[in-house]
Structure formats: structure tokens, C-alpha cells
């Protein structure tokens, strides 16, 4: 990725961490629509917009190759992301996609353990852990999603749920790898519901996650891990969530399907 002088990606001066804003398209857009939306996003953004956060785009697997070619041929400053992978290297696993298949497409980030995968596809912490290991095994970065349901929140279990999911995802992973991970704090009650968490909620979730990482891997690792907030982010709420203490970026679902809205989110810093 070439950058015009003066517009290189800069870390947040307050934390030394590089912000990451990710668009999770879920099961939306065919490969032709995918090309068109990324082109629109590219035309919406100016050089300066790339200076404050890295931008990753996570289309369905059917669009990865098209977007790889588009991004690389036009030298767009977007990182390619996947929404999922399978932890085995190869073999009789019909319908699945391996880490090495993704890394061959220059995928940089892989979303792991999204609440929709936990809910609809039975992904447990153990599976999430294997997927995290497989992602690191191909030198890609996992974006590990954790978050509590409304019931768990009302029962005062947010702390326990986040701690367990963090421990589950990173158990047996080497600290130097954990330090490179991204964790997305995605309260389930805020995903796709329009119920956006307050900056205080986002901050408190981020600090519970960072504290758990510190307990398990030490303060240096905890200070390196990047924590995104995700859940019904819109151009109107993005700035205050990005400014929340301990929040290093955003994982955006619905609003990332609209190039103009996603560009406004990226520009909201
Ligand atoms: C998501 O898919 O991770 C997400 C946060 O979705 P939405 O922004 O639509 O709530």
C-alpha cells in the first residue's frame, strides 16, 4: 500500500495503537455489487481519511478474489478481511474454507466468533480458540468477537461472560500473538437492533476485556491488543464511540453496506 507523503497511517497518540475500522457485510452483496460499493467507497474517501485508521472490508467469501484484484490493481488502501474460516488445514470438510486459502488471497483480518456464528452455527469458545490459532498460523490477524446478551447484562453477568469468552478465545495462544489480536466488543443486544451502546458502555466493555487479557498475558500484551466496539454504529454515533476510552476502532455491520455512510464513519475521527 503506497501512501502519499503526510498521510501515512498514524497511531493514536494517546495509546500508540493503530485504529481499525472494519466493515462486516455479513451475507450481503454479490461480487459485482461488492466491486461497485468498494469503488464508491474509494471515491468518497480522500487521502487524509486514511491517516487515522486502517480500514478493513469483510465481504462474503464469494467476493474475496474480486476485491483482492480490485484493491491491489488500483492500489486502494483497504485491507481485505474474511468473515470466518475453518480451523482444519484441508480435507473432507464440505463447504468450509481454510486459513491458507484466505492468506493466499492476501486476506489480512479474519472475524472469528461473531455472535451470529455462535448463535446460528453453534460456535463454542473451543471452536473460536481453534479458529484464532488457525488464523495466526497463516500470519493473519483475528478479530475476535465477544459480547453479552441483554439477559446476561440485566443479570449482572457481563463481566463473567466477557472474561470467559476472552479466556476461551486465547487459551494456549502465545502471548506475542495475543498482543497482535483485535477484539471486538459487540454487546449482542446492540447488533443489528438499532440499540447502540453509549460511549460509557463501550469503554467499560473494553476495559473488562483489557483487564482479562492483562490477568492472563500481562500488561504489555493488554496494552497492545486493539479493541473495537461493534453494534448498530452509524455515522451519527461513530465519533463518540471512537473517542471512548480504550476503544481502538469500530466493527460496523449494516452501515458498512452503504459506501457513503461507511465513508462518513471513517471520516468521523
Ligand atoms: C456486526 O455485524 O458485527 C455488527 C455490529 O452489525 P450492526 O452494525 O449491523 O449492528
mmCIF file of C-alpha atoms and ligand atoms in Angstrom:
data_model
loop_
_atom_site.group_PDB
_atom_site.id
_atom_site.type_symbol
_atom_site.label_atom_id
_atom_site.label_comp_id
_atom_site.label_asym_id
_atom_site.label_seq_id
_atom_site.Cartn_x
_atom_site.Cartn_y
_atom_site.Cartn_z
ATOM 1 C CA UNK A 1 0.000 0.000 0.000
ATOM 2 C CA UNK A 2 1.634 3.255 -1.080
ATOM 3 C CA UNK A 3 0.706 6.359 0.856
ATOM 4 C CA UNK A 4 1.069 9.975 -0.166
ATOM 5 C CA UNK A 5 3.582 11.795 1.989
ATOM 6 C CA UNK A 6 1.970 13.127 5.142
ATOM 7 C CA UNK A 7 -0.922 10.693 5.001
ATOM 8 C CA UNK A 8 0.722 7.570 6.335
ATOM 9 C CA UNK A 9 -1.354 5.734 8.878
ATOM 10 C CA UNK A 10 -0.674 7.229 12.287
ATOM 11 C CA UNK A 11 -1.187 5.582 15.652
ATOM 12 C CA UNK A 12 -3.483 7.181 18.204
ATOM 13 C CA UNK A 13 -1.030 9.447 20.051
ATOM 14 C CA UNK A 14 -2.773 8.731 23.359
ATOM 15 C CA UNK A 15 -2.348 4.942 23.175
ATOM 16 C CA UNK A 16 0.256 4.176 20.493
ATOM 17 C CA UNK A 17 -2.254 1.759 18.930
ATOM 18 C CA UNK A 18 -3.385 1.872 15.299
ATOM 19 C CA UNK A 19 -7.122 2.276 14.940
ATOM 20 C CA UNK A 20 -9.038 -0.192 12.802
ATOM 21 C CA UNK A 21 -12.468 0.374 11.281
ATOM 22 C CA UNK A 22 -13.949 -2.774 9.770
ATOM 23 C CA UNK A 23 -16.999 -3.330 7.597
ATOM 24 C CA UNK A 24 -18.696 -6.685 8.126
ATOM 25 C CA UNK A 25 -21.031 -7.211 5.176
ATOM 26 C CA UNK A 26 -22.429 -10.493 6.533
ATOM 27 C CA UNK A 27 -24.373 -12.437 3.851
ATOM 28 C CA UNK A 28 -25.000 -9.442 1.609
ATOM 29 C CA UNK A 29 -23.893 -8.343 -1.879
ATOM 30 C CA UNK A 30 -22.774 -10.493 -4.796
ATOM 31 C CA UNK A 31 -19.316 -9.976 -6.279
ATOM 32 C CA UNK A 32 -20.487 -7.387 -8.823
ATOM 33 C CA UNK A 33 -22.202 -5.347 -6.123
ATOM 34 C CA UNK A 34 -19.116 -5.769 -3.956
ATOM 35 C CA UNK A 35 -16.868 -4.236 -6.629
ATOM 36 C CA UNK A 36 -19.241 -1.347 -7.120
ATOM 37 C CA UNK A 37 -19.503 -0.496 -3.402
ATOM 38 C CA UNK A 38 -15.734 -0.609 -2.866
ATOM 39 C CA UNK A 39 -15.222 1.658 -5.869
ATOM 40 C CA UNK A 40 -17.766 4.089 -4.409
ATOM 41 C CA UNK A 41 -16.066 3.987 -1.020
ATOM 42 C CA UNK A 42 -12.718 4.680 -2.670
ATOM 43 C CA UNK A 43 -14.145 7.725 -4.465
ATOM 44 C CA UNK A 44 -15.766 9.005 -1.255
ATOM 45 C CA UNK A 45 -12.514 8.998 0.728
ATOM 46 C CA UNK A 46 -9.670 11.475 0.407
ATOM 47 C CA UNK A 47 -6.003 10.758 1.194
ATOM 48 C CA UNK A 48 -6.237 12.335 4.621
ATOM 49 C CA UNK A 49 -9.069 9.953 5.586
ATOM 50 C CA UNK A 50 -6.635 7.031 5.617
ATOM 51 C CA UNK A 51 -4.271 8.676 8.078
ATOM 52 C CA UNK A 52 -6.161 7.947 11.280
ATOM 53 C CA UNK A 53 -7.408 4.419 10.905
ATOM 54 C CA UNK A 54 -6.833 1.327 8.878
ATOM 55 C CA UNK A 55 -9.950 0.209 7.020
ATOM 56 C CA UNK A 56 -10.790 -3.465 6.544
ATOM 57 C CA UNK A 57 -13.586 -4.802 4.377
ATOM 58 C CA UNK A 58 -15.113 -8.215 5.069
ATOM 59 C CA UNK A 59 -17.267 -9.375 2.141
ATOM 60 C CA UNK A 60 -18.762 -12.853 1.765
ATOM 61 C CA UNK A 61 -16.152 -15.379 0.599
ATOM 62 C CA UNK A 62 -17.507 -15.296 -2.971
ATOM 63 C CA UNK A 63 -16.274 -11.712 -3.362
ATOM 64 C CA UNK A 64 -12.811 -12.065 -1.856
ATOM 65 C CA UNK A 65 -10.975 -12.736 -5.103
ATOM 66 C CA UNK A 66 -12.730 -9.899 -6.972
ATOM 67 C CA UNK A 67 -11.966 -7.439 -4.193
ATOM 68 C CA UNK A 68 -8.395 -8.628 -3.868
ATOM 69 C CA UNK A 69 -7.828 -7.885 -7.570
ATOM 70 C CA UNK A 70 -9.591 -4.520 -7.366
ATOM 71 C CA UNK A 71 -7.759 -3.363 -4.244
ATOM 72 C CA UNK A 72 -4.354 -4.478 -5.493
ATOM 73 C CA UNK A 73 -4.683 -3.301 -9.083
ATOM 74 C CA UNK A 74 -5.926 0.159 -8.078
ATOM 75 C CA UNK A 75 -3.625 0.320 -5.022
ATOM 76 C CA UNK A 76 -6.555 1.084 -2.756
ATOM 77 C CA UNK A 77 -5.642 1.465 0.887
ATOM 78 C CA UNK A 78 -8.131 -1.086 2.156
ATOM 79 C CA UNK A 79 -7.238 -4.293 3.965
ATOM 80 C CA UNK A 80 -9.098 -7.357 2.849
ATOM 81 C CA UNK A 81 -10.933 -9.265 5.562
ATOM 82 C CA UNK A 82 -12.861 -12.517 5.833
ATOM 83 C CA UNK A 83 -15.903 -13.260 7.989
ATOM 84 C CA UNK A 84 -14.973 -16.783 9.014
ATOM 85 C CA UNK A 85 -12.694 -19.746 8.354
ATOM 86 C CA UNK A 86 -12.423 -23.389 9.326
ATOM 87 C CA UNK A 87 -9.588 -24.435 11.613
ATOM 88 C CA UNK A 88 -8.519 -27.612 9.808
ATOM 89 C CA UNK A 89 -5.848 -27.240 7.127
ATOM 90 C CA UNK A 90 -7.578 -29.235 4.386
ATOM 91 C CA UNK A 91 -9.627 -32.345 3.736
ATOM 92 C CA UNK A 92 -13.187 -33.642 3.763
ATOM 93 C CA UNK A 93 -14.940 -30.612 5.249
ATOM 94 C CA UNK A 94 -17.526 -29.804 2.613
ATOM 95 C CA UNK A 95 -18.322 -26.128 2.339
ATOM 96 C CA UNK A 96 -15.501 -24.893 4.530
ATOM 97 C CA UNK A 97 -12.587 -22.558 3.767
ATOM 98 C CA UNK A 98 -9.136 -22.867 5.332
ATOM 99 C CA UNK A 99 -6.794 -20.225 6.700
ATOM 100 C CA UNK A 100 -4.228 -20.856 3.960
ATOM 101 C CA UNK A 101 -6.886 -20.358 1.259
ATOM 102 C CA UNK A 102 -7.614 -16.955 2.761
ATOM 103 C CA UNK A 103 -3.996 -15.932 3.224
ATOM 104 C CA UNK A 104 -3.334 -16.820 -0.426
ATOM 105 C CA UNK A 105 -5.906 -14.117 -1.285
ATOM 106 C CA UNK A 106 -3.939 -11.651 0.857
ATOM 107 C CA UNK A 107 -6.646 -11.589 3.482
ATOM 108 C CA UNK A 108 -5.297 -9.707 6.474
ATOM 109 C CA UNK A 109 -8.068 -9.898 9.083
ATOM 110 C CA UNK A 110 -10.491 -12.715 9.889
ATOM 111 C CA UNK A 111 -13.594 -12.190 12.027
ATOM 112 C CA UNK A 112 -13.799 -15.074 14.483
ATOM 113 C CA UNK A 113 -16.610 -15.942 16.884
ATOM 114 C CA UNK A 114 -19.152 -13.394 15.699
ATOM 115 C CA UNK A 115 -22.284 -13.712 17.830
ATOM 116 C CA UNK A 116 -24.265 -14.751 14.744
ATOM 117 C CA UNK A 117 -21.871 -17.675 14.252
ATOM 118 C CA UNK A 118 -22.078 -18.579 17.914
ATOM 119 C CA UNK A 119 -25.893 -18.435 17.756
ATOM 120 C CA UNK A 120 -26.750 -19.946 14.352
ATOM 121 C CA UNK A 121 -23.768 -22.253 13.797
ATOM 122 C CA UNK A 122 -23.058 -23.444 17.323
ATOM 123 C CA UNK A 123 -19.602 -21.918 17.586
ATOM 124 C CA UNK A 124 -18.248 -22.558 21.077
ATOM 125 C CA UNK A 125 -15.282 -20.921 22.797
ATOM 126 C CA UNK A 126 -13.295 -24.062 21.981
ATOM 127 C CA UNK A 127 -14.007 -23.706 18.264
ATOM 128 C CA UNK A 128 -13.255 -19.990 18.445
ATOM 129 C CA UNK A 129 -9.905 -20.824 20.051
ATOM 130 C CA UNK A 130 -9.011 -23.228 17.225
ATOM 131 C CA UNK A 131 -10.001 -20.636 14.640
ATOM 132 C CA UNK A 132 -7.860 -17.992 16.361
ATOM 133 C CA UNK A 133 -4.895 -20.398 16.265
ATOM 134 C CA UNK A 134 -5.531 -21.221 12.586
ATOM 135 C CA UNK A 135 -5.711 -17.517 11.709
ATOM 136 C CA UNK A 136 -2.415 -16.734 13.445
ATOM 137 C CA UNK A 137 -0.934 -19.881 11.870
ATOM 138 C CA UNK A 138 -1.195 -18.169 8.467
ATOM 139 C CA UNK A 139 0.078 -14.816 9.740
ATOM 140 C CA UNK A 140 -3.362 -13.197 9.571
ATOM 141 C CA UNK A 141 -4.996 -11.296 12.424
ATOM 142 C CA UNK A 142 -8.181 -12.477 14.106
ATOM 143 C CA UNK A 143 -10.893 -10.028 15.064
ATOM 144 C CA UNK A 144 -12.361 -11.961 17.975
ATOM 145 C CA UNK A 145 -15.953 -11.003 18.766
ATOM 146 C CA UNK A 146 -17.173 -11.136 22.348
ATOM 147 C CA UNK A 147 -20.275 -9.725 23.982
ATOM 148 C CA UNK A 148 -23.102 -10.307 26.391
ATOM 149 C CA UNK A 149 -26.817 -10.767 25.702
ATOM 150 C CA UNK A 150 -29.438 -8.410 27.150
ATOM 151 C CA UNK A 151 -30.428 -11.089 29.683
ATOM 152 C CA UNK A 152 -26.828 -11.543 30.800
ATOM 153 C CA UNK A 153 -26.454 -7.792 31.095
ATOM 154 C CA UNK A 154 -29.621 -7.481 33.188
ATOM 155 C CA UNK A 155 -28.455 -10.366 35.396
ATOM 156 C CA UNK A 156 -25.160 -8.514 36.045
ATOM 157 C CA UNK A 157 -23.133 -11.186 34.238
ATOM 158 C CA UNK A 158 -21.400 -9.007 31.627
ATOM 159 C CA UNK A 159 -18.060 -9.235 33.404
ATOM 160 C CA UNK A 160 -18.184 -13.051 33.660
ATOM 161 C CA UNK A 161 -19.304 -13.525 30.057
ATOM 162 C CA UNK A 162 -16.585 -11.292 28.617
ATOM 163 C CA UNK A 163 -13.895 -12.859 30.812
ATOM 164 C CA UNK A 164 -14.898 -16.357 29.820
ATOM 165 C CA UNK A 165 -15.060 -15.554 26.113
ATOM 166 C CA UNK A 166 -11.659 -13.833 26.207
ATOM 167 C CA UNK A 167 -10.044 -16.713 28.116
ATOM 168 C CA UNK A 168 -11.719 -19.221 25.810
ATOM 169 C CA UNK A 169 -10.581 -17.499 22.625
ATOM 170 C CA UNK A 170 -6.944 -17.049 23.648
ATOM 171 C CA UNK A 171 -6.249 -20.127 25.783
ATOM 172 C CA UNK A 172 -2.882 -21.683 24.802
ATOM 173 C CA UNK A 173 -2.154 -18.915 22.287
ATOM 174 C CA UNK A 174 1.351 -17.464 22.667
ATOM 175 C CA UNK A 175 1.366 -14.029 24.353
ATOM 176 C CA UNK A 176 3.305 -12.452 21.468
ATOM 177 C CA UNK A 177 0.472 -13.481 19.137
ATOM 178 C CA UNK A 178 -2.287 -12.393 21.514
ATOM 179 C CA UNK A 179 -0.614 -8.964 21.532
ATOM 180 C CA UNK A 180 -1.376 -8.681 17.801
ATOM 181 C CA UNK A 181 -5.046 -9.643 18.086
ATOM 182 C CA UNK A 182 -8.070 -7.423 17.677
ATOM 183 C CA UNK A 183 -11.028 -7.998 19.993
ATOM 184 C CA UNK A 184 -14.436 -6.599 19.051
ATOM 185 C CA UNK A 185 -16.671 -5.810 21.983
ATOM 186 C CA UNK A 186 -20.087 -6.452 20.491
ATOM 187 C CA UNK A 187 -22.909 -6.461 23.023
ATOM 188 C CA UNK A 188 -25.391 -8.853 21.408
ATOM 189 C CA UNK A 189 -28.320 -6.599 22.310
ATOM 190 C CA UNK A 190 -26.821 -3.857 20.139
ATOM 191 C CA UNK A 191 -26.126 -5.893 16.985
ATOM 192 C CA UNK A 192 -28.498 -5.125 14.145
ATOM 193 C CA UNK A 193 -31.086 -3.824 16.626
ATOM 194 C CA UNK A 194 -30.546 -0.087 16.320
ATOM 195 C CA UNK A 195 -29.900 -0.097 20.094
ATOM 196 C CA UNK A 196 -26.476 1.462 20.223
ATOM 197 C CA UNK A 197 -24.384 1.262 23.363
ATOM 198 C CA UNK A 198 -23.311 4.515 24.978
ATOM 199 C CA UNK A 199 -19.622 5.505 24.872
ATOM 200 C CA UNK A 200 -19.552 4.622 28.603
ATOM 201 C CA UNK A 201 -20.852 1.094 27.818
ATOM 202 C CA UNK A 202 -18.225 0.722 25.080
ATOM 203 C CA UNK A 203 -15.494 1.928 27.402
ATOM 204 C CA UNK A 204 -16.499 -0.308 30.238
ATOM 205 C CA UNK A 205 -16.680 -3.366 27.924
ATOM 206 C CA UNK A 206 -13.240 -2.510 26.526
ATOM 207 C CA UNK A 207 -11.755 -2.185 29.977
ATOM 208 C CA UNK A 208 -13.234 -5.521 31.170
ATOM 209 C CA UNK A 209 -11.669 -7.176 28.104
ATOM 210 C CA UNK A 210 -8.296 -5.477 28.549
ATOM 211 C CA UNK A 211 -8.228 -6.368 32.257
ATOM 212 C CA UNK A 212 -8.879 -10.033 31.473
ATOM 213 C CA UNK A 213 -6.088 -10.028 28.894
ATOM 214 C CA UNK A 214 -3.793 -8.423 31.427
ATOM 215 C CA UNK A 215 -4.628 -11.072 34.060
ATOM 216 C CA UNK A 216 -3.799 -13.853 31.593
ATOM 217 C CA UNK A 217 -0.999 -12.419 29.469
ATOM 218 C CA UNK A 218 0.410 -9.398 31.300
ATOM 219 C CA UNK A 219 0.183 -5.672 30.968
ATOM 220 C CA UNK A 220 2.292 -5.294 27.817
ATOM 221 C CA UNK A 221 0.111 -7.682 25.853
ATOM 222 C CA UNK A 222 -3.033 -5.992 27.197
ATOM 223 C CA UNK A 223 -1.734 -2.601 26.096
ATOM 224 C CA UNK A 224 -1.027 -3.843 22.569
ATOM 225 C CA UNK A 225 -4.344 -5.556 21.862
ATOM 226 C CA UNK A 226 -6.730 -3.399 19.877
ATOM 227 C CA UNK A 227 -10.350 -3.343 20.972
ATOM 228 C CA UNK A 228 -13.140 -2.355 18.615
ATOM 229 C CA UNK A 229 -16.713 -1.538 19.520
ATOM 230 C CA UNK A 230 -19.457 -3.044 17.361
ATOM 231 C CA UNK A 231 -23.251 -2.844 17.435
ATOM 232 C CA UNK A 232 -25.516 -0.585 15.353
ATOM 233 C CA UNK A 233 -22.791 2.006 14.696
ATOM 234 C CA UNK A 234 -23.987 4.801 12.393
ATOM 235 C CA UNK A 235 -22.337 7.969 11.073
ATOM 236 C CA UNK A 236 -24.113 9.830 13.889
ATOM 237 C CA UNK A 237 -22.757 7.709 16.738
ATOM 238 C CA UNK A 238 -19.322 6.787 15.348
ATOM 239 C CA UNK A 239 -17.352 9.807 16.585
ATOM 240 C CA UNK A 240 -18.304 9.496 20.248
ATOM 241 C CA UNK A 241 -17.764 5.722 20.235
ATOM 242 C CA UNK A 242 -14.338 6.122 18.635
ATOM 243 C CA UNK A 243 -13.467 8.694 21.267
ATOM 244 C CA UNK A 244 -14.472 6.354 24.108
ATOM 245 C CA UNK A 245 -11.656 5.446 26.434
ATOM 246 C CA UNK A 246 -9.980 2.146 25.473
ATOM 247 C CA UNK A 247 -11.783 1.859 22.124
ATOM 248 C CA UNK A 248 -9.400 1.455 19.168
ATOM 249 C CA UNK A 249 -11.855 1.158 16.320
ATOM 250 C CA UNK A 250 -15.251 0.001 15.155
ATOM 251 C CA UNK A 251 -16.774 -3.144 13.690
ATOM 252 C CA UNK A 252 -19.626 -1.960 11.515
ATOM 253 C CA UNK A 253 -22.334 -4.210 10.093
ATOM 254 C CA UNK A 254 -25.396 -2.640 8.441
ATOM 255 C CA UNK A 255 -23.910 0.817 7.885
ATOM 256 C CA UNK A 256 -20.917 -0.636 6.020
ATOM 257 C CA UNK A 257 -23.219 -1.733 3.184
ATOM 258 C CA UNK A 258 -23.695 1.906 2.239
ATOM 259 C CA UNK A 259 -20.459 3.393 0.862
ATOM 260 C CA UNK A 260 -21.416 6.950 1.754
ATOM 261 C CA UNK A 261 -22.403 6.055 5.334
ATOM 262 C CA UNK A 262 -19.276 3.942 5.846
ATOM 263 C CA UNK A 263 -17.091 6.770 4.495
ATOM 264 C CA UNK A 264 -18.718 9.166 6.979
ATOM 265 C CA UNK A 265 -17.930 6.708 9.773
ATOM 266 C CA UNK A 266 -14.287 6.514 8.651
ATOM 267 C CA UNK A 267 -14.136 10.328 8.476
ATOM 268 C CA UNK A 268 -15.695 10.791 11.898
ATOM 269 C CA UNK A 269 -12.366 10.776 13.696
HETATM 270 C C1 LIG B 1 -21.726 -6.724 13.243
HETATM 271 O O1 LIG B 1 -22.137 -7.410 12.325
HETATM 272 O O2 LIG B 1 -20.663 -7.055 13.790
HETATM 273 C C2 LIG B 1 -22.480 -5.539 13.647
HETATM 274 C C3 LIG B 1 -22.005 -4.811 14.608
HETATM 275 O O3 LIG B 1 -23.635 -5.287 12.965
HETATM 276 P P1 LIG B 1 -24.515 -3.926 13.041
HETATM 277 O O4 LIG B 1 -23.551 -2.761 12.887
HETATM 278 O O5 LIG B 1 -25.466 -4.034 11.889
HETATM 279 O O6 LIG B 1 -25.184 -3.907 14.365
#
